[in-house]
XYZ file of C-alpha atoms in Angstrom:
494
model
C -19.127 -82.983 -28.997
C -22.538 -81.816 -29.778
C -23.318 -80.812 -33.427
C -24.700 -77.461 -31.827
C -21.450 -76.746 -30.119
C -19.597 -77.541 -33.200
C -21.273 -75.107 -35.274
C -20.995 -72.458 -32.404
C -17.125 -73.095 -32.346
C -17.189 -72.746 -36.046
C -18.926 -69.479 -36.284
C -16.553 -68.124 -33.369
C -13.492 -69.116 -35.357
C -14.759 -67.309 -38.322
C -15.451 -64.408 -36.149
C -11.861 -63.769 -35.058
C -9.948 -60.679 -36.330
C -6.149 -60.449 -37.190
C -4.403 -58.796 -34.290
C -3.884 -54.853 -34.552
C -0.159 -53.441 -34.985
C 1.005 -51.791 -32.100
C 1.635 -48.758 -34.145
C -1.229 -46.115 -33.605
C -2.040 -43.598 -36.180
C -3.223 -39.797 -35.421
C -6.689 -39.678 -35.570
C -9.030 -36.520 -35.291
C -12.169 -37.744 -33.917
C -15.214 -35.485 -33.768
C -15.696 -35.684 -29.992
C -12.286 -34.552 -29.589
C -12.095 -31.920 -32.249
C -15.320 -30.314 -31.418
C -14.546 -29.942 -27.734
C -14.981 -26.348 -26.562
C -11.671 -25.414 -24.517
C -13.380 -22.458 -22.870
C -16.150 -24.604 -21.427
C -16.491 -24.702 -17.639
C -15.786 -27.594 -15.586
C -18.450 -30.050 -14.648
C -19.806 -28.557 -11.305
C -19.057 -24.931 -12.326
C -18.460 -21.993 -9.945
C -18.410 -23.955 -6.310
C -20.210 -22.102 -3.468
C -23.205 -20.670 -2.146
C -24.682 -18.178 -4.305
C -27.364 -16.666 -2.235
C -27.453 -13.125 -1.763
C -26.175 -12.966 1.773
C -22.845 -14.809 0.356
C -22.968 -12.511 -2.691
C -23.255 -9.279 -0.763
C -20.147 -8.066 0.933
C -20.460 -8.896 4.616
C -18.041 -6.218 5.776
C -19.483 -3.387 3.637
C -21.519 -0.376 5.136
C -24.727 -0.641 3.000
C -26.744 2.591 3.386
C -30.350 1.790 4.759
C -33.069 1.044 2.695
C -35.359 4.173 2.578
C -38.580 2.538 2.795
C -37.750 -0.027 5.763
C -38.248 -3.496 6.279
C -41.698 -5.319 5.458
C -43.525 -5.692 8.741
C -46.627 -7.697 7.792
C -45.146 -10.117 5.328
C -41.521 -10.590 6.727
C -40.474 -13.143 4.071
C -40.614 -10.511 1.376
C -37.469 -9.105 3.021
C -35.402 -12.047 1.611
C -36.365 -11.940 -1.981
C -37.887 -9.828 -4.809
C -41.446 -9.834 -4.242
C -42.262 -6.767 -6.014
C -44.474 -5.260 -3.261
C -46.787 -8.583 -3.598
C -48.049 -9.927 -0.230
C -50.943 -11.814 1.237
C -54.248 -10.866 0.469
C -57.276 -11.787 2.325
C -61.081 -11.846 1.066
C -64.066 -14.263 0.696
C -65.486 -16.928 -1.126
C -69.001 -16.282 -2.101
C -71.321 -19.082 -3.119
C -73.612 -18.554 -6.080
C -76.626 -20.416 -4.624
C -76.683 -19.166 -0.886
C -74.310 -16.344 -0.987
C -72.190 -17.791 1.902
C -68.982 -16.148 2.642
C -65.960 -18.487 3.317
C -62.847 -16.432 4.660
C -59.879 -17.163 2.437
C -56.360 -15.775 1.276
C -54.483 -15.465 -1.769
C -50.614 -15.888 -1.465
C -48.309 -14.561 -4.227
C -46.952 -17.116 -6.514
C -43.111 -17.181 -5.268
C -40.443 -19.334 -7.143
C -37.023 -20.202 -6.504
C -34.780 -19.136 -9.502
C -31.171 -18.666 -10.335
C -30.723 -15.471 -12.052
C -27.693 -14.494 -13.794
C -25.802 -11.176 -13.089
C -23.410 -9.974 -15.685
C -21.885 -7.215 -13.589
C -21.120 -9.786 -10.649
C -20.505 -12.816 -12.919
C -22.339 -15.134 -10.809
C -25.727 -16.856 -10.639
C -27.816 -15.680 -7.840
C -30.233 -17.732 -6.151
C -33.387 -15.814 -5.303
C -36.738 -15.982 -4.216
C -38.714 -14.175 -6.784
C -42.545 -13.761 -7.692
C -43.917 -14.696 -10.986
C -44.728 -10.890 -11.585
C -40.905 -9.677 -10.864
C -39.519 -12.485 -12.891
C -41.779 -11.270 -15.893
C -40.415 -7.643 -15.266
C -36.941 -8.826 -15.068
C -37.666 -10.460 -18.589
C -38.843 -7.207 -20.019
C -36.229 -5.130 -18.657
C -33.284 -7.232 -20.323
C -31.870 -9.003 -16.962
C -31.681 -8.896 -13.404
C -28.828 -6.136 -13.516
C -31.282 -3.877 -15.567
C -33.984 -4.570 -13.111
C -32.078 -3.643 -10.058
C -30.332 -0.528 -11.599
C -33.793 1.325 -13.039
C -33.703 4.684 -11.491
C -37.231 5.140 -10.423
C -39.212 5.643 -7.336
C -41.414 2.817 -7.731
C -38.661 0.571 -8.618
C -36.821 1.393 -5.248
C -40.193 0.427 -3.552
C -40.272 -2.810 -5.355
C -36.858 -4.003 -4.500
C -36.990 -4.393 -0.676
C -34.232 -4.699 1.698
C -32.592 -7.753 -0.396
C -32.864 -6.010 -3.606
C -31.741 -2.820 -2.288
C -28.473 -4.526 -1.153
C -28.075 -6.319 -4.448
C -28.233 -2.737 -6.232
C -25.639 -1.354 -3.874
C -23.574 -4.231 -4.666
C -23.801 -3.641 -8.344
C -23.059 -0.011 -7.904
C -19.510 -0.805 -6.584
C -18.515 -2.387 -9.926
C -16.190 -0.245 -12.269
C -18.311 -0.945 -15.315
C -21.388 -0.151 -13.691
C -19.871 3.217 -12.280
C -18.611 4.056 -15.958
C -22.115 3.618 -17.205
C -23.998 5.670 -14.442
C -21.406 8.477 -14.946
C -21.975 8.253 -18.872
C -25.640 8.802 -18.389
C -25.094 11.331 -15.895
C -23.046 13.338 -18.472
C -25.541 12.818 -21.101
C -28.199 14.273 -18.799
C -26.093 17.424 -18.652
C -25.314 17.058 -14.685
C -22.386 18.915 -13.349
C -19.347 17.108 -13.197
C -18.605 17.849 -9.484
C -21.912 16.167 -8.692
C -21.103 13.259 -10.961
C -17.843 12.905 -8.887
C -19.532 13.130 -5.502
C -22.342 10.865 -6.384
C -20.607 8.301 -8.715
C -16.943 8.350 -7.551
C -14.644 6.005 -9.790
C -12.372 3.498 -7.826
C -9.655 5.977 -8.345
C -11.676 8.764 -6.644
C -12.648 6.376 -3.922
C -9.014 5.450 -3.374
C -7.876 9.013 -3.163
C -10.630 9.789 -0.710
C -9.450 6.629 1.386
C -6.131 7.750 1.601
C -7.144 11.321 2.512
C -9.487 10.108 5.397
C -6.428 7.709 6.746
C -4.119 10.675 6.713
C -6.641 13.022 8.404
C -7.290 10.241 11.000
C -3.802 9.532 11.691
C -2.970 13.542 12.068
C -5.883 14.010 14.637
C -4.640 10.709 16.178
C -1.219 12.255 16.674
C -2.569 15.722 17.707
C -4.523 13.976 20.337
C -1.431 12.043 21.380
C 0.363 15.099 21.753
C -2.213 16.784 23.738
C -2.406 13.726 26.176
C 1.665 13.772 26.598
C 1.615 17.622 26.330
C 3.429 19.600 29.385
C 4.094 23.095 29.189
C 7.608 22.966 28.766
C 8.447 26.417 27.654
C 11.319 26.445 24.710
C 11.000 22.664 24.690
C 7.623 22.563 23.600
C 6.931 20.953 19.999
C 10.567 20.754 19.236
C 10.591 17.492 17.371
C 7.423 17.961 15.557
C 5.088 15.123 14.671
C 3.834 15.935 11.247
C 2.683 13.028 9.036
C 2.876 12.889 5.412
C 0.447 15.225 3.937
C -2.020 14.167 1.239
C -1.114 14.700 -2.375
C -3.530 12.679 -4.110
C -5.936 15.357 -5.010
C -3.577 17.007 -7.277
C -1.061 14.343 -8.195
C -3.084 10.831 -8.859
C -4.260 10.726 -12.460
C -5.528 7.643 -14.537
C -2.531 5.636 -15.805
C 0.060 7.146 -13.352
C 2.543 4.156 -12.242
C 1.954 3.078 -8.804
C 5.471 4.006 -7.893
C 5.273 7.330 -8.928
C 1.935 7.859 -7.213
C 3.599 6.711 -3.929
C 6.750 9.139 -4.663
C 4.299 11.806 -5.043
C 2.594 11.508 -1.736
C 5.898 11.077 0.020
C 7.671 13.995 -1.499
C 4.741 16.188 -0.695
C 4.852 14.785 3.080
C 8.606 15.503 3.384
C 8.121 19.090 2.152
C 5.324 20.141 4.550
C 6.892 18.338 7.182
C 10.202 19.711 6.888
C 8.805 23.401 6.305
C 6.965 23.213 9.461
C 10.032 21.867 11.335
C 12.224 24.717 10.032
C 10.021 27.356 11.138
C 9.882 25.924 14.657
C 13.682 25.540 14.938
C 13.753 29.303 13.933
C 11.233 30.489 16.372
C 13.026 28.664 19.097
C 16.260 30.197 18.099
C 18.061 27.220 17.163
C 19.077 28.292 13.666
C 19.391 31.832 12.424
C 17.495 31.468 9.167
C 14.684 29.322 7.440
C 17.456 27.870 5.001
C 19.468 26.507 8.193
C 16.143 25.271 9.421
C 15.221 23.120 6.229
C 18.832 21.874 6.158
C 18.379 20.617 9.857
C 14.749 19.464 9.285
C 15.898 16.965 6.413
C 19.118 16.271 8.655
C 16.848 15.102 11.413
C 14.244 13.463 9.414
C 14.836 9.882 10.924
C 14.498 11.503 14.456
C 11.377 13.419 13.839
C 9.635 10.243 12.227
C 10.880 8.195 15.134
C 9.164 10.978 17.442
C 5.796 10.809 15.611
C 5.475 7.170 15.774
C 6.526 7.131 19.392
C 3.682 9.454 19.958
C 1.336 7.249 17.663
C 2.233 4.020 19.830
C 1.468 6.018 23.150
C -1.665 7.226 21.789
C -2.699 3.731 20.519
C -1.828 1.861 23.846
C -3.565 4.500 25.795
C -6.851 4.321 23.969
C -6.589 0.236 23.939
C -6.731 0.435 27.711
C -9.510 3.130 27.731
C -11.922 1.763 25.022
C -12.864 -1.852 24.510
C -13.916 -3.524 21.036
C -17.448 -3.539 22.086
C -17.499 0.369 23.034
C -15.764 0.865 19.707
C -18.382 -0.971 17.389
C -21.283 0.595 19.391
C -19.651 3.982 18.556
C -19.129 3.200 14.964
C -22.905 2.231 14.721
C -23.925 5.387 16.230
C -21.947 7.781 14.239
C -22.445 5.643 11.097
C -18.665 4.759 10.901
C -19.108 1.177 10.354
C -16.049 -0.295 8.421
C -13.741 2.842 9.410
C -10.049 2.072 10.506
C -9.585 1.031 14.107
C -7.340 4.005 14.886
C -10.215 6.523 13.471
C -12.741 5.145 15.755
C -10.227 4.977 19.038
C -10.022 8.861 17.773
C -13.183 9.613 17.673
C -13.918 7.931 21.182
C -10.948 9.715 22.608
C -12.546 13.207 21.483
C -15.979 12.086 22.948
C -14.331 11.431 26.361
C -12.118 14.781 26.367
C -15.554 16.719 25.622
C -17.145 14.800 28.657
C -14.310 15.850 30.794
C -14.448 19.300 29.687
C -18.334 19.519 30.487
C -17.774 17.816 33.748
C -15.173 20.235 34.640
C -17.326 23.156 33.721
C -15.311 24.474 30.601
C -11.804 24.510 28.756
C -10.461 26.860 31.210
C -11.196 24.775 34.354
C -10.083 21.548 32.412
C -6.728 23.165 31.981
C -6.133 24.071 35.160
C -7.031 20.722 36.439
C -4.611 19.167 34.061
C -2.148 21.849 35.096
C -2.644 21.047 38.589
C -2.071 17.175 37.633
C 1.182 17.916 35.724
C 2.691 20.082 38.307
C 5.011 17.367 39.512
C 6.510 16.865 35.789
C 6.668 20.616 35.329
C 8.727 20.711 38.665
C 11.272 17.833 37.314
C 11.589 19.633 33.943
C 12.285 23.107 35.635
C 14.722 21.535 38.061
C 16.685 19.927 35.109
C 16.794 23.176 33.084
C 18.074 24.999 36.085
C 20.787 22.313 36.880
C 21.953 22.744 33.277
C 22.479 26.422 33.411
C 18.996 27.998 32.576
C 16.756 28.126 29.268
C 19.239 30.567 27.536
C 22.445 28.397 28.026
C 20.376 25.279 26.851
C 19.245 27.196 23.803
C 22.658 28.194 22.950
C 23.871 24.678 23.656
C 21.287 23.420 21.129
C 22.204 26.155 18.606
C 25.857 24.936 18.401
C 24.704 21.193 17.991
C 22.605 22.457 15.067
C 25.358 24.201 13.691
C 27.673 21.503 14.012
C 25.453 18.972 12.354
C 24.676 21.446 9.433
C 28.659 21.824 8.960
C 28.900 17.840 8.956
C 26.323 17.225 6.384
C 27.721 19.879 4.106
C 31.090 18.604 4.106
C 29.887 14.923 4.200
C 31.039 14.300 0.502
C 34.698 15.011 1.343
C 34.709 13.397 4.827
C 36.485 10.148 4.483
C 35.910 9.264 8.135
C 32.158 9.167 8.118
C 30.478 5.598 7.423
C 29.360 5.150 3.918
C 25.650 4.994 4.835
C 25.784 8.130 7.098
C 27.598 9.844 4.327
C 25.010 8.950 1.803
C 21.967 10.049 4.004
C 23.807 13.356 4.743
C 24.408 14.101 1.030
C 21.019 13.281 0.054
C 19.416 15.316 2.887
C 21.527 18.324 1.949
C 20.334 17.820 -1.745
C 16.693 17.684 -0.524
C 17.294 20.821 1.599
C 18.387 22.498 -1.514
C 15.348 21.509 -3.594
C 13.216 22.638 -0.629
C 14.861 25.938 -0.607
C 14.606 26.630 -3.915
C 10.863 25.417 -4.008
C 9.874 27.682 -1.290
C 10.907 30.728 -3.546
C 8.816 29.031 -6.489
C 5.889 27.229 -6.502
C 6.176 25.499 -3.069
C 5.314 21.691 -2.606
C 4.340 21.472 -6.348
C 7.963 22.257 -7.382
C 9.244 20.178 -4.779
C 7.021 17.131 -5.695
C 8.145 17.641 -9.366
C 11.876 17.793 -8.857
C 11.634 14.652 -6.448
C 9.827 12.581 -9.033
C 12.114 13.487 -12.149
C 15.259 12.743 -9.756
C 13.934 9.159 -9.208
C 12.998 8.714 -12.668
C 16.550 9.850 -13.881
C 18.163 7.603 -11.078
C 15.988 4.480 -11.785
C 16.701 1.987 -14.798
C 13.606 1.343 -16.786
C 15.042 -1.980 -18.303
C 12.756 -3.357 -20.960
C 10.583 -0.301 -20.923
C 13.256 1.939 -22.039
C 14.316 -0.866 -24.924
C 10.650 -1.532 -26.032
C 8.232 1.425 -24.970
C 5.485 0.095 -27.176
C 4.970 -3.139 -25.137
C 3.342 -1.887 -22.245
C 1.040 0.293 -24.356
C 0.008 -2.319 -26.609
C -0.682 -4.601 -23.772
C -2.997 -2.001 -21.712
C -4.875 -1.384 -25.089
C -5.444 -5.120 -25.831
C -3.034 -5.376 -28.737
C -0.548 -7.445 -29.718
C 2.343 -6.863 -27.252
C 4.410 -9.782 -28.617
C 4.305 -8.345 -32.006
C 5.403 -4.895 -30.404
C 8.013 -6.612 -28.884
C 9.215 -8.443 -32.012
C 8.898 -4.963 -34.100
C 10.928 -3.141 -31.624
C 13.779 -5.917 -31.485
C 14.086 -5.579 -35.305
C 15.013 -1.851 -35.274
C 18.579 -1.127 -36.329
C 21.525 -1.030 -33.996
C 21.743 2.536 -33.796
C 17.979 3.127 -32.544
C 18.538 0.622 -29.922
C 19.962 2.287 -26.646
C 21.327 -0.902 -25.180
C 22.554 -2.661 -28.199
């Protein structure tokens, strides 16, 4: 072997280390110990952060009061601060020769962070606007500043971003606090800056109103002058109870119970008055009992009318027609049944104008329904006339009320039927008492109290402090342990 190779092999032999043991000891390396567990993964929030993806596409944003830029159209897609191309001349110092030139704004592509939206938004922004954003303290402060000049600077994109920010609950709370500090009336504040709960209440009220109008229109479509039979079954929907009952912190199940309770009372009272007017019952108390007994039938009649109206309007109005109507009436984003109702109302108004007035329109409809009226009259005559039918119906109602009142002791009834009738008589008693007192307010409170007494609260009853601590960002586990350590006599289910 060459001497150099021998020397090399000797050096290698001396460099060898003893093999490490298989057992590994615990180590706290600096790279692992100092790692931030809250650090976002590499890549961050995936997806496009362009304004058109950040702004909700299905929302109806109010029109920008100053309109789009017509001369410098690229300013409509960024924050340009009213900057645009300027034209002028280069003038020679020696010959005073003028050369035409232009000055374009210094436009930068920046990714600006929005605290309220919790996103970085990619924007085309001029250097002047970027300095203003730094001076204001961020993108949100720049967009939300309340001044005429700032609104002019925003442009269509900034206006849409401002509207998107103003839909966030934290921004709404801030604007309401600022308005309160300025001494603005509470009614004006609620109208200008409604909270999410207020918006939900208004949305529910609009939905109920639209449904009631749709049902009324459906009844008008199918309505035929039937004498004593007109409007017997009723098609009332659940009335809106949100304005008087929905409060911050109220459980969702209680909110729904209050809405349903008020709707039941108003609908049953209307049906009871109709039954008494038609001669089916002798008193309003009997009418309330019958209204709750026939609650399922009345709801079925209501939804049958609703389905008929929906099918009819589907055939009459296409999606293209409804979209054009929504844009024309500034109802973009409204529920489809609300748009169908509006379209049908316009159709009826057009027919009335074409007929020459309401009386001529009604005469035309009566002539079209003459065959149906003749069939109904023939059926009534075959049954013995209106008075015989009224007495027959009254006897049927009396029998149904007697069956409901004796349901608790009637062993021949089906169990579900017996429970339904007992509940109907119980609700009728609450409604009679409420009518003599505070009306639907008293009925609603009675129904909610009965539901709360009947339901089992589970852990909430055992540990009442846990939900409260959790809501207040406290130590819910400590509250649970503290509650579980109470003496046996203080624990209901121990």
